[in-house]
Short mmCIF file of C-alpha atoms and ligand atoms in Angstrom, two decimals:
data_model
loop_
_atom_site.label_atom_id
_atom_site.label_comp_id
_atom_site.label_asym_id
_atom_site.label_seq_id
_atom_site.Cartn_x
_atom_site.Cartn_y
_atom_site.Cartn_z
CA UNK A 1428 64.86 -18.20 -134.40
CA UNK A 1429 65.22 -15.71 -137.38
CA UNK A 1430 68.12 -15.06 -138.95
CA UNK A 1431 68.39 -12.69 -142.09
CA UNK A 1432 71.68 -12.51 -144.10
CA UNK A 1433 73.04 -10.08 -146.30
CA UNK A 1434 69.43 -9.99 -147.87
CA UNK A 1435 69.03 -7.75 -151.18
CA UNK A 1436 65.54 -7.19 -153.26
CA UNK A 1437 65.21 -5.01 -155.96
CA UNK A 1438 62.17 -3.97 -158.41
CA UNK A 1439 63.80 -2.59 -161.53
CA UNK A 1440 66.21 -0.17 -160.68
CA UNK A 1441 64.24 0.11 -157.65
CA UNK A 1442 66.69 -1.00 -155.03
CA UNK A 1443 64.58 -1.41 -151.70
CA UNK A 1444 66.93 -4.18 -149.61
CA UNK A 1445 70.59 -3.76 -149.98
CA UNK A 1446 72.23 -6.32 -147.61
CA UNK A 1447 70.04 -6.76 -144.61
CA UNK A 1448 71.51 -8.73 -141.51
CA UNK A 1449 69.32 -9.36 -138.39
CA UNK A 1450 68.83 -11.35 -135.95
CA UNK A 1451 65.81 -12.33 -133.38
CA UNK A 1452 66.01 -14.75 -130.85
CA UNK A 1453 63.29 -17.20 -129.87
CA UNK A 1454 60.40 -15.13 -127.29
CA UNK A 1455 62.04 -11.24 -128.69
CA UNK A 1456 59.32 -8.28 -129.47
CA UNK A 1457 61.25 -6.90 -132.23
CA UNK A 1458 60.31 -3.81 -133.78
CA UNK A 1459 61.16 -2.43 -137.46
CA UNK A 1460 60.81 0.76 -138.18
CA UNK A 1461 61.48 2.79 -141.24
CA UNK A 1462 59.99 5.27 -143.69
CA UNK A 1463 56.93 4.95 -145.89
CA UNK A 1464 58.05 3.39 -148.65
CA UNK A 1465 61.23 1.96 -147.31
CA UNK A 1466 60.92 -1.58 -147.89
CA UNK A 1467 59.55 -3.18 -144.30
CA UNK A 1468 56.70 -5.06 -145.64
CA UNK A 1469 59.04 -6.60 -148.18
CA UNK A 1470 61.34 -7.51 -145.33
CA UNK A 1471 58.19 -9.22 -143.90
CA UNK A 1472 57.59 -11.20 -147.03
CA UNK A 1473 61.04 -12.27 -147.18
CA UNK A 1474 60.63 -13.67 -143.93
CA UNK A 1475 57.56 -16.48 -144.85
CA UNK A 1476 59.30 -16.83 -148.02
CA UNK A 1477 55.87 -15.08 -150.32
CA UNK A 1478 58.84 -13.55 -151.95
CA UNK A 1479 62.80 -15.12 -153.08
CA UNK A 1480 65.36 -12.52 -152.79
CA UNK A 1481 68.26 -11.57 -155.10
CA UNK A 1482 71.15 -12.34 -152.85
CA UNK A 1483 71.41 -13.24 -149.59
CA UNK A 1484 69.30 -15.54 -147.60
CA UNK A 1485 66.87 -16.17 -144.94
CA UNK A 1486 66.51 -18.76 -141.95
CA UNK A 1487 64.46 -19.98 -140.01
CA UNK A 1488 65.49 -22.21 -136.35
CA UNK A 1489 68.54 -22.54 -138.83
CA UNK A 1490 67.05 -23.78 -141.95
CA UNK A 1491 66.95 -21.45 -144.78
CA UNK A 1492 64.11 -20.93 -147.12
CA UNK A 1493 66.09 -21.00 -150.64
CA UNK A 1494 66.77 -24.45 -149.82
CA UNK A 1495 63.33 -25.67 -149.36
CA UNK A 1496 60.72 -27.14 -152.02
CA UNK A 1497 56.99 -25.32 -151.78
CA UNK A 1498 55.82 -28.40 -148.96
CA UNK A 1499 59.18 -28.02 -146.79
CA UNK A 1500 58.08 -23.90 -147.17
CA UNK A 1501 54.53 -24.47 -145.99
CA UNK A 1502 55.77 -26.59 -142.81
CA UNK A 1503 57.52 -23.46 -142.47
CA UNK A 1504 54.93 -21.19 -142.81
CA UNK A 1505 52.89 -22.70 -140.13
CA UNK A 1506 54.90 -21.42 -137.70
CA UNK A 1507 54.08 -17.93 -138.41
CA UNK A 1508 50.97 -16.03 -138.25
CA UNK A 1509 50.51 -12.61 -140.01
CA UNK A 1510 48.68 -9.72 -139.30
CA UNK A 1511 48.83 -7.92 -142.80
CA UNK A 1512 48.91 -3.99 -143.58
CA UNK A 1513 44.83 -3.09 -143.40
CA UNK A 1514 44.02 -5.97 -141.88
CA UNK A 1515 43.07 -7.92 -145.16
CA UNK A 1516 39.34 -9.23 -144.31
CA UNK A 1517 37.04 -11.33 -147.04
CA UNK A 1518 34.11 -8.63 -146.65
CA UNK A 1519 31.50 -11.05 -147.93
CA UNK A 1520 32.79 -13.55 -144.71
CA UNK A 1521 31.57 -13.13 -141.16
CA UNK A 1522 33.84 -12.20 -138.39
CA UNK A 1523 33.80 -16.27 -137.51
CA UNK A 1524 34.42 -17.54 -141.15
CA UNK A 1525 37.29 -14.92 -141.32
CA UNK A 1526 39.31 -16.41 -138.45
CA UNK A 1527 38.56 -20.05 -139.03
CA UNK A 1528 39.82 -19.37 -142.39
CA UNK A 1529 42.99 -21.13 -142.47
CA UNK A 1530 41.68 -24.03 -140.30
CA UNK A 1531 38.58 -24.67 -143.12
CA UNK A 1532 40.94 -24.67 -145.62
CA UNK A 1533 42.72 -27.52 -144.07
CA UNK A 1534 39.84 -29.56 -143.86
CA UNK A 1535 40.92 -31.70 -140.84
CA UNK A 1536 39.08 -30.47 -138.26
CA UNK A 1537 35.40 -31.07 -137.46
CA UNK A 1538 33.23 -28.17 -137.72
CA UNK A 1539 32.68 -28.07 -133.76
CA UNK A 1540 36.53 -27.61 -132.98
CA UNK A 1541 36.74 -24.85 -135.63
CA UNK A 1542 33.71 -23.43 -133.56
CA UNK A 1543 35.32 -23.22 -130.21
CA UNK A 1544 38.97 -22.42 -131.74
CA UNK A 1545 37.14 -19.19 -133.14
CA UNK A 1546 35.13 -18.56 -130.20
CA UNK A 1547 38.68 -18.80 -128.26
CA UNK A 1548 41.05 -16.19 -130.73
CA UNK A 1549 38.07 -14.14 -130.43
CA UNK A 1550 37.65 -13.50 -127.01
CA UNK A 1551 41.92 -13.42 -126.81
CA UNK A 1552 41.64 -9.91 -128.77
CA UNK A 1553 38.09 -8.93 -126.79
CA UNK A 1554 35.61 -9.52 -129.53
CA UNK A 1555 33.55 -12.37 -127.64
CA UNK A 1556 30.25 -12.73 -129.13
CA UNK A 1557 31.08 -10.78 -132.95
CA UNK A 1558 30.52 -14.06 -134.68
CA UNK A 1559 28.13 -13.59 -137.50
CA UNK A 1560 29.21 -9.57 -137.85
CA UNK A 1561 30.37 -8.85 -141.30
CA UNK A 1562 33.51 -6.93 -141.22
CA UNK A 1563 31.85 -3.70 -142.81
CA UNK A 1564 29.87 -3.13 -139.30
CA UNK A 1565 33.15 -2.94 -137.73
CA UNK A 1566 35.24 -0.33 -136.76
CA UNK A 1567 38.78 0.01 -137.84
CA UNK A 1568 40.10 -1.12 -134.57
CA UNK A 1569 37.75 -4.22 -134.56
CA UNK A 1570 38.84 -4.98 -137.79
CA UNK A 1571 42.40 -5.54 -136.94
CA UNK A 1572 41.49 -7.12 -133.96
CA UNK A 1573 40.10 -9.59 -135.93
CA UNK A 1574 42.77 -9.70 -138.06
CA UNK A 1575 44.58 -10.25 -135.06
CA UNK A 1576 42.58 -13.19 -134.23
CA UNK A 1577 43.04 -14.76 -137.44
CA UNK A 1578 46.72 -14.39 -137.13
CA UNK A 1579 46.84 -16.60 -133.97
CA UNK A 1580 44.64 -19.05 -134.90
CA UNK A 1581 46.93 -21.56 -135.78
CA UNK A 1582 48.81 -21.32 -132.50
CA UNK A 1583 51.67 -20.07 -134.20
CA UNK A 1584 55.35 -19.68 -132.63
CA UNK A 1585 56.01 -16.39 -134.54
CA UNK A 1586 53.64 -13.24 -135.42
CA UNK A 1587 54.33 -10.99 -137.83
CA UNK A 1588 52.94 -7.79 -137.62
CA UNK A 1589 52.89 -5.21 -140.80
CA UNK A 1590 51.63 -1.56 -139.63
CA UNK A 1591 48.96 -3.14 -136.77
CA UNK A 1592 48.22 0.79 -135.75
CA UNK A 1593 48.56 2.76 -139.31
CA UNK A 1594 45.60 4.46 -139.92
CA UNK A 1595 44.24 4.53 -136.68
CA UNK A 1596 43.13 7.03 -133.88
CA UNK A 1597 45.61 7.48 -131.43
CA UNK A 1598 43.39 6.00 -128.39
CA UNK A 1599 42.15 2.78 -130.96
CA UNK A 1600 45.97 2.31 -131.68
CA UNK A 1601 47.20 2.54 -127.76
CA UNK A 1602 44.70 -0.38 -127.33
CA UNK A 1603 45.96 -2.51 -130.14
CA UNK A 1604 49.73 -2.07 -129.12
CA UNK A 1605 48.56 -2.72 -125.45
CA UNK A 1606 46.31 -5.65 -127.16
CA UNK A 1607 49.58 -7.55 -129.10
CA UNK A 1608 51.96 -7.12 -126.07
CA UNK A 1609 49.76 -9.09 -123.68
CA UNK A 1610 48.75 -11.86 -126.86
CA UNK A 1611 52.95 -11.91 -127.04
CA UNK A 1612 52.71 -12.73 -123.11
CA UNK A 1613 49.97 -14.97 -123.20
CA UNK A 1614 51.13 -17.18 -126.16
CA UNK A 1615 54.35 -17.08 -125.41
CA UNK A 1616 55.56 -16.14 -129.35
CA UNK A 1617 58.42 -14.65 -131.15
CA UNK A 1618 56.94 -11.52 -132.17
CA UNK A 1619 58.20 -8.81 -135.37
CA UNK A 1620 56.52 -5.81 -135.92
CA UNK A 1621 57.09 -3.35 -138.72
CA UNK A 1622 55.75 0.28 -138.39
CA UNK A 1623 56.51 3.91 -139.33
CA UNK A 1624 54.52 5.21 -135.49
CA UNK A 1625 57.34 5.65 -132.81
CA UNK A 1626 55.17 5.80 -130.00
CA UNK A 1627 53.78 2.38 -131.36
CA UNK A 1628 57.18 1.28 -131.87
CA UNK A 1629 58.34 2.64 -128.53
CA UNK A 1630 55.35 0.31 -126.86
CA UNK A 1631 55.48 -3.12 -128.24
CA UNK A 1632 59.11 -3.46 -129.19
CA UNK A 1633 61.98 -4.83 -126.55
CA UNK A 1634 64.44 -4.15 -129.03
CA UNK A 1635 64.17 -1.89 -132.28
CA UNK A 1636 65.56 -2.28 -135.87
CA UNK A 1637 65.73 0.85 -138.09
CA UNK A 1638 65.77 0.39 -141.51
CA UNK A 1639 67.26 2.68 -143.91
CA UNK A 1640 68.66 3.00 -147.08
CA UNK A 1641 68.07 -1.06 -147.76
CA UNK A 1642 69.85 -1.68 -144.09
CA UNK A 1643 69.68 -2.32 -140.54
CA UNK A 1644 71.10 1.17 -139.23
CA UNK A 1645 70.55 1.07 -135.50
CA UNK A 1646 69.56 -1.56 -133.15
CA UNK A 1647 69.01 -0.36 -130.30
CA UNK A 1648 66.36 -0.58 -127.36
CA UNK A 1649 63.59 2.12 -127.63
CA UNK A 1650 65.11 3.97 -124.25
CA UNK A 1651 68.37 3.98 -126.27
CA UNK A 1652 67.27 4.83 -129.60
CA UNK A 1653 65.53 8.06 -128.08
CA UNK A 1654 68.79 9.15 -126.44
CA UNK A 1655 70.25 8.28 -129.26
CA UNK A 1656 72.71 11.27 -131.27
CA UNK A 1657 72.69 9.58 -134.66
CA UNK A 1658 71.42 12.23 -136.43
CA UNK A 1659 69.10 9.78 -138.77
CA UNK A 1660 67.68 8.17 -135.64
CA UNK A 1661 67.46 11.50 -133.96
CA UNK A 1662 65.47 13.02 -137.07
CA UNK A 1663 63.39 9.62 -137.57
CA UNK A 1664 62.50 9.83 -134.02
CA UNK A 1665 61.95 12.83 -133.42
CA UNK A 1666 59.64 13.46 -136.86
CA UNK A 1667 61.28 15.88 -138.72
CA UNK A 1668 61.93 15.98 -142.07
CA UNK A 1669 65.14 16.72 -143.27
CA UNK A 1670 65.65 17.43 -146.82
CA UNK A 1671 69.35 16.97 -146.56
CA UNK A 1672 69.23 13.25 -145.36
CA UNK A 1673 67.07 11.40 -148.53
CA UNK A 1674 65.24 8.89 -147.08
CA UNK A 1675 64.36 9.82 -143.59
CA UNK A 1676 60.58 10.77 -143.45
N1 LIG B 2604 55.49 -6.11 -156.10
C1 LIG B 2604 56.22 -5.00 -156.26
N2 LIG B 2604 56.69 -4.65 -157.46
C2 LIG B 2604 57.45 -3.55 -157.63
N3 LIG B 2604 57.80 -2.73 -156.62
C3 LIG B 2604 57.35 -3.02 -155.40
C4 LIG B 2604 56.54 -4.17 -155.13
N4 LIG B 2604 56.26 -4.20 -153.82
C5 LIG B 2604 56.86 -3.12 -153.29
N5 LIG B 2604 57.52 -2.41 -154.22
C6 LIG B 2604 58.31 -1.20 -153.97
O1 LIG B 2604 59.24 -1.50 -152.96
C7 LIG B 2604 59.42 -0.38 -152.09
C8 LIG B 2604 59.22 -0.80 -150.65
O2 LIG B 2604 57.88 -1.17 -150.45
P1 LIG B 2604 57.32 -1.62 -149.03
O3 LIG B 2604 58.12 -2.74 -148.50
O4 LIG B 2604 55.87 -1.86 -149.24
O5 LIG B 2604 57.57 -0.33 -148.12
P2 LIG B 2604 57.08 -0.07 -146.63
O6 LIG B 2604 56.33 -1.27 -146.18
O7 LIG B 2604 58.34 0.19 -145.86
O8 LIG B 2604 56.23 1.16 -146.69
C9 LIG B 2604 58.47 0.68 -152.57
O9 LIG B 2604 59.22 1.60 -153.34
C10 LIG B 2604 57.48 -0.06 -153.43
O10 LIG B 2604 57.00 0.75 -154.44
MG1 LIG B 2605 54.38 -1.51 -145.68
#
């Protein structure tokens, strides 16, 4: 369903993709992880086309983005739903207009269907009933539940996830991981995460990608990648810093 080739992005001299390849069929929970700074969400924006890269190319069921004009890209676009880094909430929007966001802009359905579609994404990620909250009386956790919502609005086939449990507490982020593993059940979607939390990792992926140095290192399932005796996956997974290995940590 997504297939990434030889993909390379740089900023400068900056060079944060140097030849990615990937893979992910159609229903996979694929995780990326990497280090802080490593390029995922970049990856992510590759992948909905928000950004062109230098070499290489993306596609999508088989049709790559460089080839398309901005309409044939927004047909393509549709099929995705993101959940972006910090959840990425209007703050002068309620909860409701948030989430029927997309489907406003669109302008072809009647108010009363926008209605019910929010009431339904709502109660999908437990917020029943947070309608007419603004998101500044939410909690952190709330918030990317609703950013969560918004993301499957659209009934999209694939959901991109960038950092769904950075910056949360431990407890808040074991309910979102628990949260976007049974919304990849119920809806049946393709589903990408990127993340720098193993345990996070560990719990929504089927399959995990590491990125490093500007490449797919490992993939590897998480039961593999934690026996695993690469010494970058050992030191990524296990947390430790290493100062002779740039780029891990
Ligand atoms: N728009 C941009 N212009 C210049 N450099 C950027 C831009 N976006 C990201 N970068 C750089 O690209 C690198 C990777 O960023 P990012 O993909 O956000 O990392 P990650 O999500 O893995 O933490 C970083 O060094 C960052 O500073
Ligand atoms: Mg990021």
């Amino acid at each position: 369903m997504i297939e990434v080739r030889n993909l390379e992005k740089s900023f400068g001299p900056n060079r944060v993709l140097a030849g990615v390849t990937l893979r992910i069929e159609r229903g996979e929970s694929v995780v990326v992880i990497g280090r802080s700074g490593g390029g995922k969400s970049i990856l992510l924006k590759h992948l909905i086309g928000l950004l062109t890269p230098d070499a290489g190319e993306v596609l999508i069921d088989g049709q790559s983005l460089g080839r398309m004009n901005e309409r044939q890209l927004l047909v393509v676009r549709r099929k995705f739903g993101m959940l972006f880094q910090g959840a990425a909430l209007f703050d002068s929007l309620t909860v409701a207009e948030n989430v029927g966001f997309v489907l406003r802009r669109e302008g072809d359905l009647p108010q009363a269907q926008i209605t019910r579609r929010v009431a339904e994404a709502l109660e999908m990620v437990d917020l029943a009933g947070t309608q007419d909250k603004k998101p500044a009386e939410l909690s952190g956790g709330m918030r990317k539940r609703v950013g969560l919502a918004r993301a499957i609005i659209y009934r999209p086939q694939i959901v991109l996830y960038d950092e769904p449990t950075t910056g949360l507490d431990p407890i808040v982020a074991d309910s979102i991981d628990q949260l976007i593993v049974r919304l990849t059940e119920r809806l049946d979607v393709t589903s990408v995460a990127v993340t720098h939390d193993m345990r996070s990792a560990r719990r929504i992926g089927q399959r995990i990608l590491m990125l490093h140095e500007g490449r797919i290192h490992t993939s590897a399932t998480p039961d593999e990648l934690f026996a695993s005796t690469d010494p970058v996956v050992q030191r990524f997974v296990n947390g430790v810093a290493d100062p002779r290995i740039p780029g891990v940590n």
